[in-house]
Amino acid sequence: MNREVTLPLIVDNRGTLQVAAADVSKLLRSLGGRWLHLVEAGADGLDEDTVAALTIELAKLADRIDVACIAHSSGGAP
């Protein structure tokens, strides 16, 4: 399954972002990293291939958020 996720940027009436892109990106990447750490530690119930695929997708999503927010900040379209 290969679905695109569209995340709207949340801005106020002045165009200011309400959530720091760096915080969201860091959260997504750290979540994937934590899952990988649990797999490496031998946690029960976690499939290594599934965790790896989800971690990659979270990193891609974090990248897309970064790009969209950079475009927003520079006045361009995401």
mmCIF file of N, CA, C and O in Angstrom:
data_model
loop_
_atom_site.group_PDB
_atom_site.id
_atom_site.type_symbol
_atom_site.label_atom_id
_atom_site.label_comp_id
_atom_site.label_asym_id
_atom_site.label_seq_id
_atom_site.Cartn_x
_atom_site.Cartn_y
_atom_site.Cartn_z
ATOM 1 N N MET A 1 0.849 -1.169 0.000
ATOM 2 C CA MET A 1 0.000 0.000 0.000
ATOM 3 C C MET A 1 0.894 1.232 0.000
ATOM 4 O O MET A 1 1.755 1.391 0.851
ATOM 5 N N ASN A 2 0.657 2.089 -0.970
ATOM 6 C CA ASN A 2 1.471 3.288 -1.102
ATOM 7 C C ASN A 2 0.544 4.488 -1.184
ATOM 8 O O ASN A 2 0.130 4.891 -2.249
ATOM 9 N N ARG A 3 0.208 5.075 -0.045
ATOM 10 C CA ARG A 3 -0.724 6.191 0.004
ATOM 11 C C ARG A 3 0.007 7.455 0.402
ATOM 12 O O ARG A 3 0.888 7.433 1.249
ATOM 13 N N GLU A 4 -0.390 8.550 -0.191
ATOM 14 C CA GLU A 4 0.152 9.848 0.154
ATOM 15 C C GLU A 4 -0.633 10.432 1.317
ATOM 16 O O GLU A 4 -1.855 10.314 1.372
ATOM 17 N N VAL A 5 0.059 11.056 2.233
ATOM 18 C CA VAL A 5 -0.580 11.727 3.351
ATOM 19 C C VAL A 5 -0.398 13.220 3.146
ATOM 20 O O VAL A 5 0.718 13.691 2.935
ATOM 21 N N THR A 6 -1.487 13.959 3.185
ATOM 22 C CA THR A 6 -1.421 15.406 3.046
ATOM 23 C C THR A 6 -1.632 16.029 4.413
ATOM 24 O O THR A 6 -2.628 15.747 5.079
ATOM 25 N N LEU A 7 -0.671 16.827 4.825
ATOM 26 C CA LEU A 7 -0.772 17.512 6.107
ATOM 27 C C LEU A 7 -0.914 19.004 5.866
ATOM 28 O O LEU A 7 -0.039 19.619 5.267
ATOM 29 N N PRO A 8 -2.010 19.576 6.322
ATOM 30 C CA PRO A 8 -2.138 21.021 6.159
ATOM 31 C C PRO A 8 -1.210 21.739 7.132
ATOM 32 O O PRO A 8 -0.973 21.256 8.241
ATOM 33 N N LEU A 9 -0.674 22.858 6.694
ATOM 34 C CA LEU A 9 0.094 23.688 7.601
ATOM 35 C C LEU A 9 -0.898 24.481 8.438
ATOM 36 O O LEU A 9 -1.879 25.011 7.910
ATOM 37 N N ILE A 10 -0.684 24.551 9.713
ATOM 38 C CA ILE A 10 -1.589 25.274 10.591
ATOM 39 C C ILE A 10 -0.985 26.651 10.828
ATOM 40 O O ILE A 10 0.062 26.784 11.472
ATOM 41 N N VAL A 11 -1.630 27.647 10.253
ATOM 42 C CA VAL A 11 -1.131 29.015 10.364
ATOM 43 C C VAL A 11 -2.212 29.910 10.958
ATOM 44 O O VAL A 11 -3.404 29.630 10.853
ATOM 45 N N ASP A 12 -1.774 30.988 11.599
ATOM 46 C CA ASP A 12 -2.738 31.950 12.119
ATOM 47 C C ASP A 12 -3.087 32.961 11.032
ATOM 48 O O ASP A 12 -2.645 32.827 9.881
ATOM 49 N N ASN A 13 -3.859 33.975 11.377
ATOM 50 C CA ASN A 13 -4.317 34.930 10.368
ATOM 51 C C ASN A 13 -3.193 35.809 9.813
ATOM 52 O O ASN A 13 -3.388 36.517 8.841
ATOM 53 N N ARG A 14 -2.013 35.746 10.409
ATOM 54 C CA ARG A 14 -0.852 36.471 9.897
ATOM 55 C C ARG A 14 0.090 35.574 9.099
ATOM 56 O O ARG A 14 1.131 36.003 8.652
ATOM 57 N N GLY A 15 -0.258 34.297 8.978
ATOM 58 C CA GLY A 15 0.578 33.369 8.229
ATOM 59 C C GLY A 15 1.681 32.726 9.048
ATOM 60 O O GLY A 15 2.543 32.039 8.513
ATOM 61 N N THR A 16 1.651 32.921 10.366
ATOM 62 C CA THR A 16 2.667 32.345 11.246
ATOM 63 C C THR A 16 2.332 30.892 11.549
ATOM 64 O O THR A 16 1.201 30.574 11.920
ATOM 65 N N LEU A 17 3.308 30.014 11.377
ATOM 66 C CA LEU A 17 3.093 28.594 11.680
ATOM 67 C C LEU A 17 2.849 28.410 13.171
ATOM 68 O O LEU A 17 3.507 29.018 14.006
ATOM 69 N N GLN A 18 1.894 27.553 13.513
ATOM 70 C CA GLN A 18 1.519 27.329 14.901
ATOM 71 C C GLN A 18 2.251 26.152 15.545
ATOM 72 O O GLN A 18 2.179 25.986 16.754
ATOM 73 N N VAL A 19 2.899 25.347 14.753
ATOM 74 C CA VAL A 19 3.694 24.232 15.270
ATOM 75 C C VAL A 19 5.050 24.301 14.588
ATOM 76 O O VAL A 19 5.126 24.417 13.366
ATOM 77 N N ALA A 20 6.097 24.268 15.363
ATOM 78 C CA ALA A 20 7.434 24.334 14.788
ATOM 79 C C ALA A 20 7.718 23.059 13.994
ATOM 80 O O ALA A 20 7.590 21.957 14.518
ATOM 81 N N ALA A 21 8.074 23.228 12.731
ATOM 82 C CA ALA A 21 8.377 22.084 11.870
ATOM 83 C C ALA A 21 9.487 21.231 12.467
ATOM 84 O O ALA A 21 9.442 20.003 12.391
ATOM 85 N N ALA A 22 10.458 21.877 13.055
ATOM 86 C CA ALA A 22 11.572 21.129 13.645
ATOM 87 C C ALA A 22 11.088 20.198 14.754
ATOM 88 O O ALA A 22 11.579 19.068 14.887
ATOM 89 N N ASP A 23 10.104 20.638 15.532
ATOM 90 C CA ASP A 23 9.576 19.799 16.609
ATOM 91 C C ASP A 23 8.819 18.589 16.063
ATOM 92 O O ASP A 23 8.977 17.474 16.554
ATOM 93 N N VAL A 24 8.007 18.814 15.044
ATOM 94 C CA VAL A 24 7.236 17.716 14.454
ATOM 95 C C VAL A 24 8.177 16.725 13.778
ATOM 96 O O VAL A 24 8.051 15.509 13.958
ATOM 97 N N SER A 25 9.115 17.242 13.001
ATOM 98 C CA SER A 25 10.074 16.367 12.317
ATOM 99 C C SER A 25 10.890 15.556 13.315
ATOM 100 O O SER A 25 11.104 14.354 13.131
ATOM 101 N N LYS A 26 11.324 16.218 14.371
ATOM 102 C CA LYS A 26 12.109 15.526 15.403
ATOM 103 C C LYS A 26 11.276 14.422 16.060
ATOM 104 O O LYS A 26 11.776 13.316 16.290
ATOM 105 N N LEU A 27 10.011 14.711 16.340
ATOM 106 C CA LEU A 27 9.131 13.712 16.943
ATOM 107 C C LEU A 27 8.987 12.493 16.036
ATOM 108 O O LEU A 27 9.120 11.352 16.484
ATOM 109 N N LEU A 28 8.722 12.717 14.758
ATOM 110 C CA LEU A 28 8.554 11.604 13.825
ATOM 111 C C LEU A 28 9.820 10.773 13.707
ATOM 112 O O LEU A 28 9.777 9.537 13.726
ATOM 113 N N ARG A 29 10.955 11.453 13.591
ATOM 114 C CA ARG A 29 12.224 10.719 13.452
ATOM 115 C C ARG A 29 12.601 9.983 14.735
ATOM 116 O O ARG A 29 13.118 8.863 14.698
ATOM 117 N N SER A 30 12.331 10.600 15.881
ATOM 118 C CA SER A 30 12.685 9.937 17.140
ATOM 119 C C SER A 30 11.779 8.742 17.414
ATOM 120 O O SER A 30 12.215 7.745 17.989
ATOM 121 N N LEU A 31 10.524 8.823 16.976
ATOM 122 C CA LEU A 31 9.621 7.688 17.122
ATOM 123 C C LEU A 31 10.151 6.486 16.335
ATOM 124 O O LEU A 31 10.238 5.376 16.859
ATOM 125 N N GLY A 32 10.528 6.725 15.085
ATOM 126 C CA GLY A 32 11.106 5.650 14.280
ATOM 127 C C GLY A 32 12.388 5.113 14.889
ATOM 128 O O GLY A 32 12.616 3.899 14.939
ATOM 129 N N GLY A 33 13.215 6.014 15.379
ATOM 130 C CA GLY A 33 14.465 5.595 16.012
ATOM 131 C C GLY A 33 14.226 4.752 17.256
ATOM 132 O O GLY A 33 14.937 3.772 17.518
ATOM 133 N N ARG A 34 13.214 5.123 18.010
ATOM 134 C CA ARG A 34 12.885 4.359 19.226
ATOM 135 C C ARG A 34 12.403 2.958 18.867
ATOM 136 O O ARG A 34 12.778 1.978 19.496
ATOM 137 N N TRP A 35 11.562 2.867 17.819
ATOM 138 C CA TRP A 35 11.120 1.546 17.382
ATOM 139 C C TRP A 35 12.302 0.680 16.965
ATOM 140 O O TRP A 35 12.367 -0.493 17.307
ATOM 141 N N LEU A 36 13.230 1.265 16.201
ATOM 142 C CA LEU A 36 14.408 0.501 15.773
ATOM 143 C C LEU A 36 15.226 0.038 16.973
ATOM 144 O O LEU A 36 15.714 -1.096 17.010
ATOM 145 N N HIS A 37 15.352 0.906 17.956
ATOM 146 C CA HIS A 37 16.096 0.541 19.166
ATOM 147 C C HIS A 37 15.424 -0.638 19.877
ATOM 148 O O HIS A 37 16.106 -1.558 20.348
ATOM 149 N N LEU A 38 14.105 -0.616 19.941
ATOM 150 C CA LEU A 38 13.384 -1.720 20.583
ATOM 151 C C LEU A 38 13.591 -3.030 19.829
ATOM 152 O O LEU A 38 13.764 -4.088 20.445
ATOM 153 N N VAL A 39 13.583 -2.975 18.500
ATOM 154 C CA VAL A 39 13.824 -4.180 17.692
ATOM 155 C C VAL A 39 15.230 -4.703 17.955
ATOM 156 O O VAL A 39 15.427 -5.900 18.169
ATOM 157 N N GLU A 40 16.210 -3.794 17.958
ATOM 158 C CA GLU A 40 17.597 -4.196 18.193
ATOM 159 C C GLU A 40 17.783 -4.786 19.586
ATOM 160 O O GLU A 40 18.622 -5.659 19.794
ATOM 161 N N ALA A 41 16.967 -4.324 20.541
ATOM 162 C CA ALA A 41 17.055 -4.833 21.912
ATOM 163 C C ALA A 41 16.300 -6.153 22.073
ATOM 164 O O ALA A 41 16.309 -6.749 23.149
ATOM 165 N N GLY A 42 15.629 -6.602 21.008
ATOM 166 C CA GLY A 42 14.936 -7.887 21.053
ATOM 167 C C GLY A 42 13.543 -7.839 21.637
ATOM 168 O O GLY A 42 13.055 -8.849 22.153
ATOM 169 N N ALA A 43 12.889 -6.680 21.558
ATOM 170 C CA ALA A 43 11.529 -6.563 22.089
ATOM 171 C C ALA A 43 10.597 -7.547 21.384
ATOM 172 O O ALA A 43 10.659 -7.722 20.172
ATOM 173 N N ASP A 44 9.742 -8.184 22.165
ATOM 174 C CA ASP A 44 8.785 -9.147 21.616
ATOM 175 C C ASP A 44 7.688 -8.428 20.842
ATOM 176 O O ASP A 44 7.285 -7.319 21.181
ATOM 177 N N GLY A 45 7.209 -9.077 19.801
ATOM 178 C CA GLY A 45 6.056 -8.588 19.071
ATOM 179 C C GLY A 45 6.347 -7.545 18.018
ATOM 180 O O GLY A 45 5.421 -6.999 17.429
ATOM 181 N N LEU A 46 7.599 -7.236 17.766
ATOM 182 C CA LEU A 46 7.942 -6.251 16.740
ATOM 183 C C LEU A 46 8.637 -6.946 15.579
ATOM 184 O O LEU A 46 9.661 -7.593 15.751
ATOM 185 N N ASP A 47 8.050 -6.805 14.403
ATOM 186 C CA ASP A 47 8.631 -7.379 13.202
ATOM 187 C C ASP A 47 9.666 -6.407 12.639
ATOM 188 O O ASP A 47 9.352 -5.242 12.362
ATOM 189 N N GLU A 48 10.884 -6.870 12.483
ATOM 190 C CA GLU A 48 11.986 -6.005 12.052
ATOM 191 C C GLU A 48 11.721 -5.335 10.706
ATOM 192 O O GLU A 48 11.957 -4.134 10.535
ATOM 193 N N ASP A 49 11.204 -6.082 9.738
ATOM 194 C CA ASP A 49 10.932 -5.513 8.415
ATOM 195 C C ASP A 49 9.837 -4.449 8.470
ATOM 196 O O ASP A 49 9.927 -3.404 7.816
ATOM 197 N N THR A 50 8.807 -4.723 9.249
ATOM 198 C CA THR A 50 7.715 -3.757 9.380
ATOM 199 C C THR A 50 8.194 -2.485 10.062
ATOM 200 O O THR A 50 7.890 -1.367 9.620
ATOM 201 N N VAL A 51 8.946 -2.630 11.127
ATOM 202 C CA VAL A 51 9.485 -1.466 11.839
ATOM 203 C C VAL A 51 10.398 -0.660 10.925
ATOM 204 O O VAL A 51 10.325 0.572 10.889
ATOM 205 N N ALA A 52 11.232 -1.338 10.157
ATOM 206 C CA ALA A 52 12.125 -0.632 9.236
ATOM 207 C C ALA A 52 11.325 0.143 8.199
ATOM 208 O O ALA A 52 11.617 1.317 7.925
ATOM 209 N N ALA A 53 10.287 -0.482 7.644
ATOM 210 C CA ALA A 53 9.458 0.196 6.636
ATOM 211 C C ALA A 53 8.730 1.390 7.230
ATOM 212 O O ALA A 53 8.670 2.471 6.617
ATOM 213 N N LEU A 54 8.181 1.226 8.424
ATOM 214 C CA LEU A 54 7.487 2.340 9.075
ATOM 215 C C LEU A 54 8.441 3.477 9.421
ATOM 216 O O LEU A 54 8.102 4.659 9.274
ATOM 217 N N THR A 55 9.632 3.141 9.859
ATOM 218 C CA THR A 55 10.630 4.155 10.192
ATOM 219 C C THR A 55 11.016 4.961 8.954
ATOM 220 O O THR A 55 11.132 6.191 9.011
ATOM 221 N N ILE A 56 11.176 4.281 7.837
ATOM 222 C CA ILE A 56 11.493 4.970 6.579
ATOM 223 C C ILE A 56 10.356 5.907 6.192
ATOM 224 O O ILE A 56 10.588 7.059 5.803
ATOM 225 N N GLU A 57 9.122 5.437 6.315
ATOM 226 C CA GLU A 57 7.971 6.273 5.949
ATOM 227 C C GLU A 57 7.839 7.475 6.878
ATOM 228 O O GLU A 57 7.478 8.571 6.442
ATOM 229 N N LEU A 58 8.124 7.294 8.158
ATOM 230 C CA LEU A 58 8.090 8.428 9.085
ATOM 231 C C LEU A 58 9.156 9.466 8.718
ATOM 232 O O LEU A 58 8.902 10.675 8.782
ATOM 233 N N ALA A 59 10.323 8.992 8.336
ATOM 234 C CA ALA A 59 11.393 9.913 7.924
ATOM 235 C C ALA A 59 11.005 10.665 6.657
ATOM 236 O O ALA A 59 11.250 11.874 6.535
ATOM 237 N N LYS A 60 10.363 9.972 5.712
ATOM 238 C CA LYS A 60 9.899 10.635 4.488
ATOM 239 C C LYS A 60 8.854 11.705 4.818
ATOM 240 O O LYS A 60 8.868 12.800 4.253
ATOM 241 N N LEU A 61 7.947 11.379 5.708
ATOM 242 C CA LEU A 61 6.926 12.333 6.113
ATOM 243 C C LEU A 61 7.561 13.538 6.791
ATOM 244 O O LEU A 61 7.190 14.685 6.521
ATOM 245 N N ALA A 62 8.532 13.296 7.645
ATOM 246 C CA ALA A 62 9.247 14.392 8.299
ATOM 247 C C ALA A 62 9.933 15.276 7.261
ATOM 248 O O ALA A 62 9.900 16.511 7.360
ATOM 249 N N ASP A 63 10.523 14.661 6.253
ATOM 250 C CA ASP A 63 11.154 15.429 5.175
ATOM 251 C C ASP A 63 10.137 16.295 4.446
ATOM 252 O O ASP A 63 10.400 17.457 4.137
ATOM 253 N N ARG A 64 8.961 15.720 4.155
ATOM 254 C CA ARG A 64 7.917 16.471 3.448
ATOM 255 C C ARG A 64 7.425 17.655 4.285
ATOM 256 O O ARG A 64 7.139 18.727 3.756
ATOM 257 N N ILE A 65 7.298 17.451 5.581
ATOM 258 C CA ILE A 65 6.891 18.546 6.466
ATOM 259 C C ILE A 65 7.944 19.644 6.446
ATOM 260 O O ILE A 65 7.618 20.830 6.336
ATOM 261 N N ASP A 66 9.208 19.253 6.528
ATOM 262 C CA ASP A 66 10.292 20.241 6.483
ATOM 263 C C ASP A 66 10.244 21.049 5.198
ATOM 264 O O ASP A 66 10.334 22.279 5.224
ATOM 265 N N VAL A 67 10.075 20.366 4.076
ATOM 266 C CA VAL A 67 10.040 21.051 2.774
ATOM 267 C C VAL A 67 8.854 22.002 2.702
ATOM 268 O O VAL A 67 8.979 23.146 2.264
ATOM 269 N N ALA A 68 7.673 21.534 3.137
ATOM 270 C CA ALA A 68 6.481 22.381 3.089
ATOM 271 C C ALA A 68 6.639 23.618 3.963
ATOM 272 O O ALA A 68 6.255 24.722 3.568
ATOM 273 N N CYS A 69 7.225 23.440 5.127
ATOM 274 C CA CYS A 69 7.392 24.581 6.038
ATOM 275 C C CYS A 69 8.461 25.547 5.532
ATOM 276 O O CYS A 69 8.314 26.761 5.682
ATOM 277 N N ILE A 70 9.502 25.019 4.932
ATOM 278 C CA ILE A 70 10.531 25.889 4.336
ATOM 279 C C ILE A 70 9.921 26.698 3.197
ATOM 280 O O ILE A 70 10.143 27.900 3.077
ATOM 281 N N ALA A 71 9.118 26.031 2.360
ATOM 282 C CA ALA A 71 8.461 26.725 1.260
ATOM 283 C C ALA A 71 7.518 27.806 1.793
ATOM 284 O O ALA A 71 7.476 28.922 1.264
ATOM 285 N N HIS A 72 6.793 27.478 2.833
ATOM 286 C CA HIS A 72 5.874 28.450 3.441
ATOM 287 C C HIS A 72 6.646 29.665 3.981
ATOM 288 O O HIS A 72 6.262 30.803 3.749
ATOM 289 N N SER A 73 7.727 29.379 4.675
ATOM 290 C CA SER A 73 8.527 30.450 5.276
ATOM 291 C C SER A 73 9.178 31.345 4.234
ATOM 292 O O SER A 73 9.390 32.531 4.489
ATOM 293 N N SER A 74 9.488 30.763 3.091
ATOM 294 C CA SER A 74 10.156 31.558 2.042
ATOM 295 C C SER A 74 9.149 32.160 1.057
ATOM 296 O O SER A 74 9.538 32.774 0.081
ATOM 297 N N GLY A 75 7.855 31.914 1.312
ATOM 298 C CA GLY A 75 6.820 32.496 0.459
ATOM 299 C C GLY A 75 6.466 31.671 -0.754
ATOM 300 O O GLY A 75 5.670 32.080 -1.572
ATOM 301 N N GLY A 76 7.078 30.501 -0.909
ATOM 302 C CA GLY A 76 6.787 29.642 -2.066
ATOM 303 C C GLY A 76 5.663 28.676 -1.765
ATOM 304 O O GLY A 76 5.213 28.542 -0.634
ATOM 305 N N ALA A 77 5.205 28.006 -2.781
ATOM 306 C CA ALA A 77 4.176 26.972 -2.612
ATOM 307 C C ALA A 77 4.836 25.651 -2.251
ATOM 308 O O ALA A 77 5.868 25.322 -2.793
ATOM 309 N N PRO A 78 4.251 24.879 -1.319
ATOM 310 C CA PRO A 78 4.836 23.583 -0.949
ATOM 311 C C PRO A 78 4.744 22.573 -2.062
ATOM 312 O O PRO A 78 3.942 22.628 -2.909
#
